[in-house]
């Protein structure tokens, strides 16, 4: 009973009352803005950009900026500099290539179709 001593409170007759406090887990909402990997990949492919170095050159930013911003699958945390550069240069709205705060990004999945590996947002 020693582990309950902080929750033990006697009533006026000296009878012990134990209060059980349920442990709750709070759902944590992540307000980070993240890239939508499939949308970024499609946008780059449609503009004949295949590498991070090509993207940096196209946007006129340092390669290190692009490498810090994107993972290998074009996912990652959005920076205002890169978001502004991409939306401006490609002429696309922000919600086409980045998630809204508090919403999860679609994770790219791979599916095989007729012997060909196809990458889809799932």
Coordinates of C-alpha atoms in Angstrom, one line a residue:
X1 CA 0.0 0.0 0.0
X2 CA 3.0 2.3 0.2
X3 CA 2.8 3.0 -3.5
X4 CA -0.7 4.4 -3.0
X5 CA 0.3 6.7 -0.1
X6 CA 0.0 9.8 -2.2
X7 CA -3.6 8.7 -3.2
X8 CA -4.6 7.6 0.3
X9 CA -6.9 9.9 2.2
X10 CA -8.8 8.9 5.4
X11 CA -12.4 10.0 5.9
X12 CA -13.6 11.6 9.1
X13 CA -14.1 8.2 10.8
X14 CA -10.5 7.3 10.0
X15 CA -11.5 4.8 7.2
X16 CA -9.1 4.9 4.4
X17 CA -10.3 5.9 0.9
X18 CA -8.1 5.2 -2.0
X19 CA -8.5 7.3 -5.1
X20 CA -7.5 5.7 -8.4
X21 CA -6.6 8.3 -10.9
X22 CA -6.8 6.8 -14.4
X23 CA -3.8 7.4 -16.6
X24 CA -4.7 9.0 -19.8
X25 CA -2.7 9.5 -22.9
X26 CA -3.3 12.8 -24.7
X27 CA -3.3 12.7 -28.4
X28 CA -0.5 15.0 -29.6
X29 CA -1.2 16.9 -32.8
X30 CA 1.8 17.7 -34.9
X31 CA 1.6 21.1 -36.4
X32 CA 4.6 20.6 -38.6
X33 CA 4.1 21.3 -42.3
X34 CA 5.5 18.4 -44.3
X35 CA 6.1 17.8 -48.0
X36 CA 3.7 15.5 -49.9
X37 CA 6.4 13.2 -51.4
X38 CA 4.4 11.9 -54.3
X39 CA 3.2 15.4 -55.3
X40 CA 6.7 16.8 -55.1
X41 CA 8.1 13.9 -57.1
X42 CA 5.4 14.3 -59.8
X43 CA 6.0 18.1 -60.0
X44 CA 9.7 17.6 -60.5
X45 CA 9.3 14.8 -63.0
X46 CA 6.8 16.9 -65.0
X47 CA 9.5 19.6 -65.2
X48 CA 12.4 17.2 -66.1
X49 CA 14.1 17.6 -62.7
X50 CA 15.4 14.3 -61.4
X51 CA 17.9 15.2 -58.7
X52 CA 18.3 17.6 -55.7
X53 CA 21.2 19.4 -57.5
X54 CA 19.0 20.0 -60.5
X55 CA 16.2 21.4 -58.3
X56 CA 18.7 23.7 -56.5
X57 CA 19.9 25.0 -59.8
X58 CA 16.3 25.5 -61.1
X59 CA 15.2 27.3 -58.0
X60 CA 18.4 29.4 -57.7
X61 CA 19.1 28.2 -54.1
X62 CA 22.1 26.5 -52.5
X63 CA 22.3 22.7 -52.9
X64 CA 22.7 22.5 -49.2
X65 CA 19.3 24.1 -48.7
X66 CA 17.6 21.5 -50.9
X67 CA 19.5 18.6 -49.2
X68 CA 18.5 19.8 -45.8
X69 CA 14.9 20.2 -46.8
X70 CA 14.2 16.9 -48.6
X71 CA 14.8 13.2 -47.7
X72 CA 15.7 10.8 -50.4
X73 CA 12.0 10.1 -51.2
X74 CA 11.2 13.9 -51.4
X75 CA 9.5 13.8 -47.9
X76 CA 10.6 16.1 -45.1
X77 CA 9.8 19.2 -43.1
X78 CA 8.9 22.3 -45.1
X79 CA 10.9 25.5 -44.8
X80 CA 9.4 28.8 -45.7
X81 CA 12.2 29.6 -48.1
X82 CA 11.8 26.3 -50.1
X83 CA 8.0 26.5 -50.0
X84 CA 8.0 30.0 -51.4
X85 CA 10.7 29.2 -54.0
X86 CA 8.9 26.1 -55.2
X87 CA 5.4 27.6 -55.3
X88 CA 6.7 30.7 -57.1
X89 CA 8.9 29.0 -59.6
X90 CA 6.5 26.1 -60.5
X91 CA 3.4 28.3 -60.2
X92 CA 1.6 25.9 -57.8
X93 CA -0.5 26.5 -54.7
X94 CA 1.1 25.5 -51.4
X95 CA -1.5 22.9 -50.6
X96 CA -0.6 21.0 -53.7
X97 CA 2.9 20.1 -52.4
X98 CA 2.7 20.5 -48.7
X99 CA 0.3 19.3 -45.9
X100 CA -1.7 21.6 -43.8
X101 CA -0.6 21.9 -40.2
X102 CA -2.1 19.1 -38.1
X103 CA -2.7 16.8 -41.0
X104 CA -0.5 13.8 -41.9
X105 CA 1.2 13.6 -45.2
X106 CA 0.4 10.6 -47.4
X107 CA 3.1 8.1 -47.2
X108 CA 4.3 6.8 -50.6
X109 CA 3.7 3.1 -51.2
X110 CA 5.0 0.8 -53.8
X111 CA 2.8 -1.6 -55.8
X112 CA 3.7 -4.0 -58.5
X113 CA 1.5 -4.0 -61.5
X114 CA 2.2 -6.3 -64.5
X115 CA 5.9 -6.6 -63.5
X116 CA 6.4 -2.9 -63.1
X117 CA 7.0 -1.1 -59.8
X118 CA 4.5 1.7 -59.5
X119 CA 4.7 4.3 -56.7
X120 CA 1.4 5.6 -55.4
X121 CA 0.4 7.9 -52.5
X122 CA -1.6 5.8 -50.0

